[in-house]
Amino acid sequence: MPRPTLADIATRLGISKMSVSRALRGERQVSEELRERVVQAAEAMGYRPDPEIAKLMTHMRRSKQVASPTTLGFVWAEREAEDLKTSSWSRELLRGAHERADHLGYRLEEFHLKARGMTSRRLSGILEARGIPGFILSPLVSRSRGHVSMAWEKFSTVVIGLGYARPAMHRVHHHHFLGMMTALRMLKKKGCRRIGFYSGSTINERMYRAWSASFLAHHPLPLAQASELLCLRHEISRTDFQDWLRTAKPDAVIEGGHHLVEWLPPKSRIAHVTLGWRADHPHVAGIDQQAHVLGAAAVDLLVSQHQQNERGIPEHPKIVMTEGLWRAAR
């Protein structure tokens, strides 16, 4: 039996083929009543879109976007524009997002929720008025949990990181659990056993304790001894770090991206690894989180929603994880 087509649905309902197509794509000019009729008829007839035609339509839309690209938003939840100049991770994240958006035929524009006079409601109005159909929301930095009250129903959205308690949107984040596992494996290869982990607790809480869980799960020592080498502080300091070194006596230290190399005692033989490797500190080995890959993945997920006319809080949120790279000290 031949597969039902858009024309078959149109004939059954007595409407045009274009109206059927627009209704199934969820376009705004189609009334809810008509959209519901079309969807019900499509389901009753067993209609399924042809993947080759869908691929062709996507290509045609991208060709149009080259001439007049759709603008997508990148919303910084906490970072001020000036703060971004000092954060290499944030700059790399944005670079990856911009490059991927350009490649797919879109433009990316930045917005700041912390800008003077800006609120979630006002920003939602600005995005809607300018015809921006979706946005990426940056990670939380200062808190482990939080929420933003945007007009979610009007936009396609991707959240970077796991720090937002609500609403549950599509998300992308770095595979922190794997990053810690890799750091431990590399230190064990060097013969280290008393491997310690010193970090701020907020960042670990923000990722649902992925770092501490992986540290305890993959440590070369038994759980009780590994627990004694785990040090998470709400506030870190040079004095506290050095006190911990004297008490715990680790032969290696993993840290969460704070770059504690200047806090180690002079001529220390303690191995030092960071979970937030930076190109401007190549002498410290660690996990390059590849923030540009994370930014590109966020754009991919957002563009996919936009092309399928998916808006609002998803019924089944997706979580996409990106892997880091081990960088040896140079």
PDB file of C-alpha atoms in Angstrom, residues 38-279:
ATOM      1  CA  VAL A  38      -4.383  18.217   9.930  1.00  0.00           C
ATOM      2  CA  VAL A  39      -2.437  16.400  12.649  1.00  0.00           C
ATOM      3  CA  GLN A  40      -5.386  14.112  13.432  1.00  0.00           C
ATOM      4  CA  ALA A  41      -5.882  13.301   9.745  1.00  0.00           C
ATOM      5  CA  ALA A  42      -2.160  12.628   9.269  1.00  0.00           C
ATOM      6  CA  GLU A  43      -2.111  10.239  12.230  1.00  0.00           C
ATOM      7  CA  ALA A  44      -5.278   8.465  11.082  1.00  0.00           C
ATOM      8  CA  MET A  45      -3.862   7.962   7.591  1.00  0.00           C
ATOM      9  CA  GLY A  46      -0.468   6.797   8.865  1.00  0.00           C
ATOM     10  CA  TYR A  47       1.407   9.685   7.257  1.00  0.00           C
ATOM     11  CA  ARG A  48       5.203   9.756   7.766  1.00  0.00           C
ATOM     12  CA  PRO A  49       7.476  12.444   6.299  1.00  0.00           C
ATOM     13  CA  ASP A  50       9.937  11.323   3.631  1.00  0.00           C
ATOM     14  CA  PRO A  51      13.454  11.765   5.120  1.00  0.00           C
ATOM     15  CA  GLU A  52      14.982  12.554   1.719  1.00  0.00           C
ATOM     16  CA  ILE A  53      12.468  15.333   1.113  1.00  0.00           C
ATOM     17  CA  ALA A  54      13.077  16.655   4.636  1.00  0.00           C
ATOM     18  CA  LYS A  55      16.811  16.720   3.891  1.00  0.00           C
ATOM     19  CA  LEU A  56      16.192  18.627   0.659  1.00  0.00           C
ATOM     20  CA  MET A  57      13.938  21.176   2.384  1.00  0.00           C
ATOM     21  CA  THR A  58      16.603  21.735   5.054  1.00  0.00           C
ATOM     22  CA  HIS A  59      19.168  22.372   2.305  1.00  0.00           C
ATOM     23  CA  MET A  60      16.828  24.838   0.587  1.00  0.00           C
ATOM     24  CA  ARG A  61      16.230  26.707   3.866  1.00  0.00           C
ATOM     25  CA  ARG A  62      19.981  26.928   4.476  1.00  0.00           C
ATOM     26  CA  SER A  63      20.486  28.301   0.944  1.00  0.00           C
ATOM     27  CA  LYS A  64      17.996  31.069   1.712  1.00  0.00           C
ATOM     28  CA  GLN A  65      19.680  31.754   5.036  1.00  0.00           C
ATOM     29  CA  VAL A  66      22.979  32.488   3.269  1.00  0.00           C
ATOM     30  CA  ALA A  67      21.328  35.484   1.627  1.00  0.00           C
ATOM     31  CA  SER A  68      19.342  36.556   4.674  1.00  0.00           C
ATOM     32  CA  PRO A  69      20.520  34.637   7.765  1.00  0.00           C
ATOM     33  CA  THR A  70      18.236  34.113  10.736  1.00  0.00           C
ATOM     34  CA  THR A  71      19.584  35.619  13.947  1.00  0.00           C
ATOM     35  CA  LEU A  72      19.826  33.432  17.044  1.00  0.00           C
ATOM     36  CA  GLY A  73      20.565  34.734  20.527  1.00  0.00           C
ATOM     37  CA  PHE A  74      23.345  33.901  22.967  1.00  0.00           C
ATOM     38  CA  VAL A  75      22.190  35.043  26.400  1.00  0.00           C
ATOM     39  CA  TRP A  76      24.761  35.498  29.143  1.00  0.00           C
ATOM     40  CA  ALA A  77      22.907  34.766  32.383  1.00  0.00           C
ATOM     41  CA  GLU A  78      25.517  36.252  34.705  1.00  0.00           C
ATOM     42  CA  ARG A  79      28.578  37.425  32.803  1.00  0.00           C
ATOM     43  CA  GLU A  80      28.949  41.120  32.075  1.00  0.00           C
ATOM     44  CA  ALA A  81      30.555  42.070  28.782  1.00  0.00           C
ATOM     45  CA  GLU A  82      33.707  43.220  30.594  1.00  0.00           C
ATOM     46  CA  ASP A  83      33.983  39.934  32.517  1.00  0.00           C
ATOM     47  CA  LEU A  84      34.182  37.959  29.296  1.00  0.00           C
ATOM     48  CA  LYS A  85      37.478  39.574  28.396  1.00  0.00           C
ATOM     49  CA  THR A  86      39.176  37.811  31.314  1.00  0.00           C
ATOM     50  CA  SER A  87      37.596  34.381  30.769  1.00  0.00           C
ATOM     51  CA  SER A  88      39.351  32.339  28.085  1.00  0.00           C
ATOM     52  CA  TRP A  89      36.780  29.531  28.571  1.00  0.00           C
ATOM     53  CA  SER A  90      33.874  31.883  27.829  1.00  0.00           C
ATOM     54  CA  ARG A  91      35.630  33.341  24.800  1.00  0.00           C
ATOM     55  CA  GLU A  92      36.260  29.849  23.408  1.00  0.00           C
ATOM     56  CA  LEU A  93      32.641  28.866  24.077  1.00  0.00           C
ATOM     57  CA  LEU A  94      31.411  31.875  22.123  1.00  0.00           C
ATOM     58  CA  ARG A  95      33.924  31.344  19.318  1.00  0.00           C
ATOM     59  CA  GLY A  96      32.702  27.791  18.770  1.00  0.00           C
ATOM     60  CA  ALA A  97      29.087  28.920  18.788  1.00  0.00           C
ATOM     61  CA  HIS A  98      29.714  31.740  16.302  1.00  0.00           C
ATOM     62  CA  GLU A  99      31.666  29.529  13.917  1.00  0.00           C
ATOM     63  CA  ARG A 100      29.040  26.801  13.936  1.00  0.00           C
ATOM     64  CA  ALA A 101      26.207  29.287  13.451  1.00  0.00           C
ATOM     65  CA  ASP A 102      28.012  30.841  10.482  1.00  0.00           C
ATOM     66  CA  HIS A 103      28.617  27.397   8.995  1.00  0.00           C
ATOM     67  CA  LEU A 104      24.907  26.568   9.211  1.00  0.00           C
ATOM     68  CA  GLY A 105      23.838  29.877   7.698  1.00  0.00           C
ATOM     69  CA  TYR A 106      22.762  31.687  10.883  1.00  0.00           C
ATOM     70  CA  ARG A 107      23.895  34.762  12.790  1.00  0.00           C
ATOM     71  CA  LEU A 108      24.529  34.803  16.530  1.00  0.00           C
ATOM     72  CA  GLU A 109      23.996  37.895  18.671  1.00  0.00           C
ATOM     73  CA  GLU A 110      24.891  38.301  22.344  1.00  0.00           C
ATOM     74  CA  PHE A 111      22.596  39.591  25.085  1.00  0.00           C
ATOM     75  CA  HIS A 112      23.283  40.139  28.798  1.00  0.00           C
ATOM     76  CA  LEU A 113      20.673  39.531  31.498  1.00  0.00           C
ATOM     77  CA  LYS A 114      22.882  41.428  33.954  1.00  0.00           C
ATOM     78  CA  ALA A 115      22.916  44.577  31.826  1.00  0.00           C
ATOM     79  CA  ARG A 116      21.529  47.670  33.532  1.00  0.00           C
ATOM     80  CA  GLY A 117      17.734  47.730  33.461  1.00  0.00           C
ATOM     81  CA  MET A 118      17.489  44.296  31.854  1.00  0.00           C
ATOM     82  CA  THR A 119      15.030  41.686  33.106  1.00  0.00           C
ATOM     83  CA  SER A 120      13.983  38.280  31.778  1.00  0.00           C
ATOM     84  CA  ARG A 121      10.618  39.727  30.757  1.00  0.00           C
ATOM     85  CA  ARG A 122      12.167  42.667  28.942  1.00  0.00           C
ATOM     86  CA  LEU A 123      14.723  40.486  27.162  1.00  0.00           C
ATOM     87  CA  SER A 124      11.972  38.085  26.044  1.00  0.00           C
ATOM     88  CA  GLY A 125      10.144  41.067  24.538  1.00  0.00           C
ATOM     89  CA  ILE A 126      13.276  42.276  22.757  1.00  0.00           C
ATOM     90  CA  LEU A 127      13.984  38.848  21.247  1.00  0.00           C
ATOM     91  CA  GLU A 128      10.381  38.446  20.086  1.00  0.00           C
ATOM     92  CA  ALA A 129      10.172  41.968  18.635  1.00  0.00           C
ATOM     93  CA  ARG A 130      13.348  41.385  16.640  1.00  0.00           C
ATOM     94  CA  GLY A 131      12.124  38.047  15.309  1.00  0.00           C
ATOM     95  CA  ILE A 132      14.816  36.012  17.043  1.00  0.00           C
ATOM     96  CA  PRO A 133      13.297  32.513  17.260  1.00  0.00           C
ATOM     97  CA  GLY A 134      15.656  30.924  19.751  1.00  0.00           C
ATOM     98  CA  PHE A 135      18.585  31.417  22.071  1.00  0.00           C
ATOM     99  CA  ILE A 136      21.370  29.685  23.979  1.00  0.00           C
ATOM    100  CA  LEU A 137      21.536  30.369  27.711  1.00  0.00           C
ATOM    101  CA  SER A 138      25.041  30.471  29.187  1.00  0.00           C
ATOM    102  CA  PRO A 139      26.144  28.483  32.269  1.00  0.00           C
ATOM    103  CA  LEU A 140      25.610  29.652  35.819  1.00  0.00           C
ATOM    104  CA  VAL A 141      28.884  30.724  37.393  1.00  0.00           C
ATOM    105  CA  SER A 142      28.189  31.988  40.910  1.00  0.00           C
ATOM    106  CA  ARG A 143      25.515  29.489  41.972  1.00  0.00           C
ATOM    107  CA  SER A 144      25.035  25.744  41.899  1.00  0.00           C
ATOM    108  CA  ARG A 145      21.301  26.035  41.105  1.00  0.00           C
ATOM    109  CA  GLY A 146      18.968  28.705  39.790  1.00  0.00           C
ATOM    110  CA  HIS A 147      16.278  29.539  37.287  1.00  0.00           C
ATOM    111  CA  VAL A 148      15.533  32.185  34.681  1.00  0.00           C
ATOM    112  CA  SER A 149      11.975  33.338  33.945  1.00  0.00           C
ATOM    113  CA  MET A 150      12.058  33.828  30.187  1.00  0.00           C
ATOM    114  CA  ALA A 151       8.947  33.497  28.013  1.00  0.00           C
ATOM    115  CA  TRP A 152      10.035  29.962  27.138  1.00  0.00           C
ATOM    116  CA  GLU A 153       6.895  29.129  25.153  1.00  0.00           C
ATOM    117  CA  LYS A 154       7.887  31.613  22.437  1.00  0.00           C
ATOM    118  CA  PHE A 155      11.399  30.336  21.746  1.00  0.00           C
ATOM    119  CA  SER A 156      13.595  27.387  20.914  1.00  0.00           C
ATOM    120  CA  THR A 157      16.136  27.151  23.720  1.00  0.00           C
ATOM    121  CA  VAL A 158      19.329  25.338  24.709  1.00  0.00           C
ATOM    122  CA  VAL A 159      20.910  25.671  28.154  1.00  0.00           C
ATOM    123  CA  ILE A 160      24.644  25.159  28.666  1.00  0.00           C
ATOM    124  CA  GLY A 161      25.473  23.300  31.874  1.00  0.00           C
ATOM    125  CA  LEU A 162      23.388  21.526  34.486  1.00  0.00           C
ATOM    126  CA  GLY A 163      23.096  24.353  36.990  1.00  0.00           C
ATOM    127  CA  TYR A 164      19.527  25.389  36.177  1.00  0.00           C
ATOM    128  CA  ALA A 165      17.023  23.707  38.464  1.00  0.00           C
ATOM    129  CA  ARG A 166      14.082  24.767  36.330  1.00  0.00           C
ATOM    130  CA  PRO A 167      12.707  24.691  33.799  1.00  0.00           C
ATOM    131  CA  ALA A 168      14.056  21.446  32.341  1.00  0.00           C
ATOM    132  CA  MET A 169      15.250  22.496  28.893  1.00  0.00           C
ATOM    133  CA  HIS A 170      17.474  20.814  26.311  1.00  0.00           C
ATOM    134  CA  ARG A 171      21.053  21.067  27.594  1.00  0.00           C
ATOM    135  CA  VAL A 172      24.645  20.590  26.559  1.00  0.00           C
ATOM    136  CA  HIS A 173      27.523  20.193  28.980  1.00  0.00           C
ATOM    137  CA  HIS A 174      31.064  18.922  29.270  1.00  0.00           C
ATOM    138  CA  HIS A 175      31.484  15.286  30.360  1.00  0.00           C
ATOM    139  CA  HIS A 176      32.970  16.128  33.773  1.00  0.00           C
ATOM    140  CA  PHE A 177      32.725  12.562  35.087  1.00  0.00           C
ATOM    141  CA  LEU A 178      34.873  11.314  32.185  1.00  0.00           C
ATOM    142  CA  GLY A 179      37.282  14.213  32.632  1.00  0.00           C
ATOM    143  CA  MET A 180      38.021  13.254  36.239  1.00  0.00           C
ATOM    144  CA  MET A 181      38.351   9.589  35.290  1.00  0.00           C
ATOM    145  CA  THR A 182      40.912  10.517  32.619  1.00  0.00           C
ATOM    146  CA  ALA A 183      42.917  12.709  35.008  1.00  0.00           C
ATOM    147  CA  LEU A 184      43.094   9.886  37.567  1.00  0.00           C
ATOM    148  CA  ARG A 185      44.130   7.393  34.908  1.00  0.00           C
ATOM    149  CA  MET A 186      46.971   9.614  33.697  1.00  0.00           C
ATOM    150  CA  LEU A 187      48.252  10.171  37.249  1.00  0.00           C
ATOM    151  CA  LYS A 188      48.081   6.452  38.019  1.00  0.00           C
ATOM    152  CA  LYS A 189      50.227   5.821  34.929  1.00  0.00           C
ATOM    153  CA  LYS A 190      52.860   8.044  36.536  1.00  0.00           C
ATOM    154  CA  GLY A 191      52.783   5.867  39.651  1.00  0.00           C
ATOM    155  CA  CYS A 192      50.804   8.276  41.819  1.00  0.00           C
ATOM    156  CA  ARG A 193      48.598   6.688  44.481  1.00  0.00           C
ATOM    157  CA  ARG A 194      47.761   9.330  47.079  1.00  0.00           C
ATOM    158  CA  ILE A 195      45.939  11.515  44.604  1.00  0.00           C
ATOM    159  CA  GLY A 196      44.065  14.414  46.193  1.00  0.00           C
ATOM    160  CA  PHE A 197      41.285  16.609  44.803  1.00  0.00           C
ATOM    161  CA  TYR A 198      41.020  20.218  45.991  1.00  0.00           C
ATOM    162  CA  SER A 199      38.304  22.446  44.544  1.00  0.00           C
ATOM    163  CA  GLY A 200      35.488  24.860  45.239  1.00  0.00           C
ATOM    164  CA  SER A 201      32.279  23.046  46.117  1.00  0.00           C
ATOM    165  CA  THR A 202      29.897  25.240  44.080  1.00  0.00           C
ATOM    166  CA  ILE A 203      31.173  24.092  40.690  1.00  0.00           C
ATOM    167  CA  ASN A 204      31.016  20.441  41.798  1.00  0.00           C
ATOM    168  CA  GLU A 205      27.419  20.872  43.001  1.00  0.00           C
ATOM    169  CA  ARG A 206      26.503  22.573  39.733  1.00  0.00           C
ATOM    170  CA  MET A 207      27.359  19.397  37.802  1.00  0.00           C
ATOM    171  CA  TYR A 208      25.481  17.099  40.206  1.00  0.00           C
ATOM    172  CA  ARG A 209      28.769  16.156  41.917  1.00  0.00           C
ATOM    173  CA  ALA A 210      30.165  14.466  38.822  1.00  0.00           C
ATOM    174  CA  TRP A 211      33.758  15.295  39.797  1.00  0.00           C
ATOM    175  CA  SER A 212      33.582  13.996  43.354  1.00  0.00           C
ATOM    176  CA  ALA A 213      31.613  10.902  42.302  1.00  0.00           C
ATOM    177  CA  SER A 214      34.142  10.017  39.605  1.00  0.00           C
ATOM    178  CA  PHE A 215      37.051  10.734  41.970  1.00  0.00           C
ATOM    179  CA  LEU A 216      35.754   8.257  44.549  1.00  0.00           C
ATOM    180  CA  ALA A 217      34.693   5.694  41.944  1.00  0.00           C
ATOM    181  CA  HIS A 218      38.032   5.563  40.084  1.00  0.00           C
ATOM    182  CA  HIS A 219      40.597   6.355  42.781  1.00  0.00           C
ATOM    183  CA  PRO A 220      43.430   3.801  43.108  1.00  0.00           C
ATOM    184  CA  LEU A 221      42.987   3.645  46.889  1.00  0.00           C
ATOM    185  CA  PRO A 222      40.076   2.099  48.830  1.00  0.00           C
ATOM    186  CA  LEU A 223      37.011   4.316  49.291  1.00  0.00           C
ATOM    187  CA  ALA A 224      37.775   5.246  52.916  1.00  0.00           C
ATOM    188  CA  GLN A 225      41.283   6.463  52.036  1.00  0.00           C
ATOM    189  CA  ALA A 226      40.128   8.185  48.859  1.00  0.00           C
ATOM    190  CA  SER A 227      37.491  10.093  50.878  1.00  0.00           C
ATOM    191  CA  GLU A 228      40.240  11.522  53.088  1.00  0.00           C
ATOM    192  CA  LEU A 229      41.935  12.952  49.995  1.00  0.00           C
ATOM    193  CA  LEU A 230      38.781  14.709  48.749  1.00  0.00           C
ATOM    194  CA  CYS A 231      38.633  18.382  49.776  1.00  0.00           C
ATOM    195  CA  LEU A 232      35.774  20.588  48.569  1.00  0.00           C
ATOM    196  CA  ARG A 233      35.456  24.067  50.051  1.00  0.00           C
ATOM    197  CA  HIS A 234      32.792  26.732  49.722  1.00  0.00           C
ATOM    198  CA  GLU A 235      35.647  29.242  49.703  1.00  0.00           C
ATOM    199  CA  ILE A 236      39.178  28.266  48.714  1.00  0.00           C
ATOM    200  CA  SER A 237      42.328  30.094  49.757  1.00  0.00           C
ATOM    201  CA  ARG A 238      46.090  29.696  49.628  1.00  0.00           C
ATOM    202  CA  THR A 239      46.280  29.181  53.407  1.00  0.00           C
ATOM    203  CA  ASP A 240      43.550  26.553  53.437  1.00  0.00           C
ATOM    204  CA  PHE A 241      45.103  24.746  50.469  1.00  0.00           C
ATOM    205  CA  GLN A 242      48.544  24.603  52.060  1.00  0.00           C
ATOM    206  CA  ASP A 243      47.073  23.444  55.394  1.00  0.00           C
ATOM    207  CA  TRP A 244      45.277  20.668  53.536  1.00  0.00           C
ATOM    208  CA  LEU A 245      48.510  19.639  51.778  1.00  0.00           C
ATOM    209  CA  ARG A 246      50.297  19.243  55.135  1.00  0.00           C
ATOM    210  CA  THR A 247      47.440  17.190  56.576  1.00  0.00           C
ATOM    211  CA  ALA A 248      46.488  14.987  53.603  1.00  0.00           C
ATOM    212  CA  LYS A 249      50.036  14.556  52.245  1.00  0.00           C
ATOM    213  CA  PRO A 250      49.025  13.813  48.630  1.00  0.00           C
ATOM    214  CA  ASP A 251      51.618  12.848  46.027  1.00  0.00           C
ATOM    215  CA  ALA A 252      49.427  14.427  43.334  1.00  0.00           C
ATOM    216  CA  VAL A 253      46.727  17.098  43.284  1.00  0.00           C
ATOM    217  CA  ILE A 254      43.813  17.456  40.891  1.00  0.00           C
ATOM    218  CA  GLU A 255      42.092  20.833  40.953  1.00  0.00           C
ATOM    219  CA  GLY A 256      38.918  22.123  39.381  1.00  0.00           C
ATOM    220  CA  GLY A 257      40.270  24.839  37.136  1.00  0.00           C
ATOM    221  CA  HIS A 258      41.431  27.348  39.756  1.00  0.00           C
ATOM    222  CA  HIS A 259      45.092  26.947  38.708  1.00  0.00           C
ATOM    223  CA  LEU A 260      46.638  26.449  42.109  1.00  0.00           C
ATOM    224  CA  VAL A 261      50.139  26.033  40.740  1.00  0.00           C
ATOM    225  CA  GLU A 262      51.203  29.296  42.437  1.00  0.00           C
ATOM    226  CA  TRP A 263      49.942  27.965  45.775  1.00  0.00           C
ATOM    227  CA  LEU A 264      52.121  24.861  45.751  1.00  0.00           C
ATOM    228  CA  PRO A 265      55.222  25.060  47.958  1.00  0.00           C
ATOM    229  CA  PRO A 266      58.429  26.121  46.158  1.00  0.00           C
ATOM    230  CA  LYS A 267      60.230  23.205  44.465  1.00  0.00           C
ATOM    231  CA  SER A 268      57.304  20.923  45.289  1.00  0.00           C
ATOM    232  CA  ARG A 269      57.424  17.433  43.795  1.00  0.00           C
ATOM    233  CA  ILE A 270      53.670  17.035  44.027  1.00  0.00           C
ATOM    234  CA  ALA A 271      52.181  16.250  40.606  1.00  0.00           C
ATOM    235  CA  HIS A 272      49.584  18.829  39.591  1.00  0.00           C
ATOM    236  CA  VAL A 273      46.681  18.350  37.157  1.00  0.00           C
ATOM    237  CA  THR A 274      43.821  20.711  36.315  1.00  0.00           C
ATOM    238  CA  LEU A 275      40.331  19.813  35.109  1.00  0.00           C
ATOM    239  CA  GLY A 276      40.140  23.177  33.341  1.00  0.00           C
ATOM    240  CA  TRP A 277      43.246  23.272  31.120  1.00  0.00           C
ATOM    241  CA  ARG A 278      44.025  26.620  29.507  1.00  0.00           C
ATOM    242  CA  ALA A 279      46.212  27.421  26.532  1.00  0.00           C
TER     243      ALA A 279
END
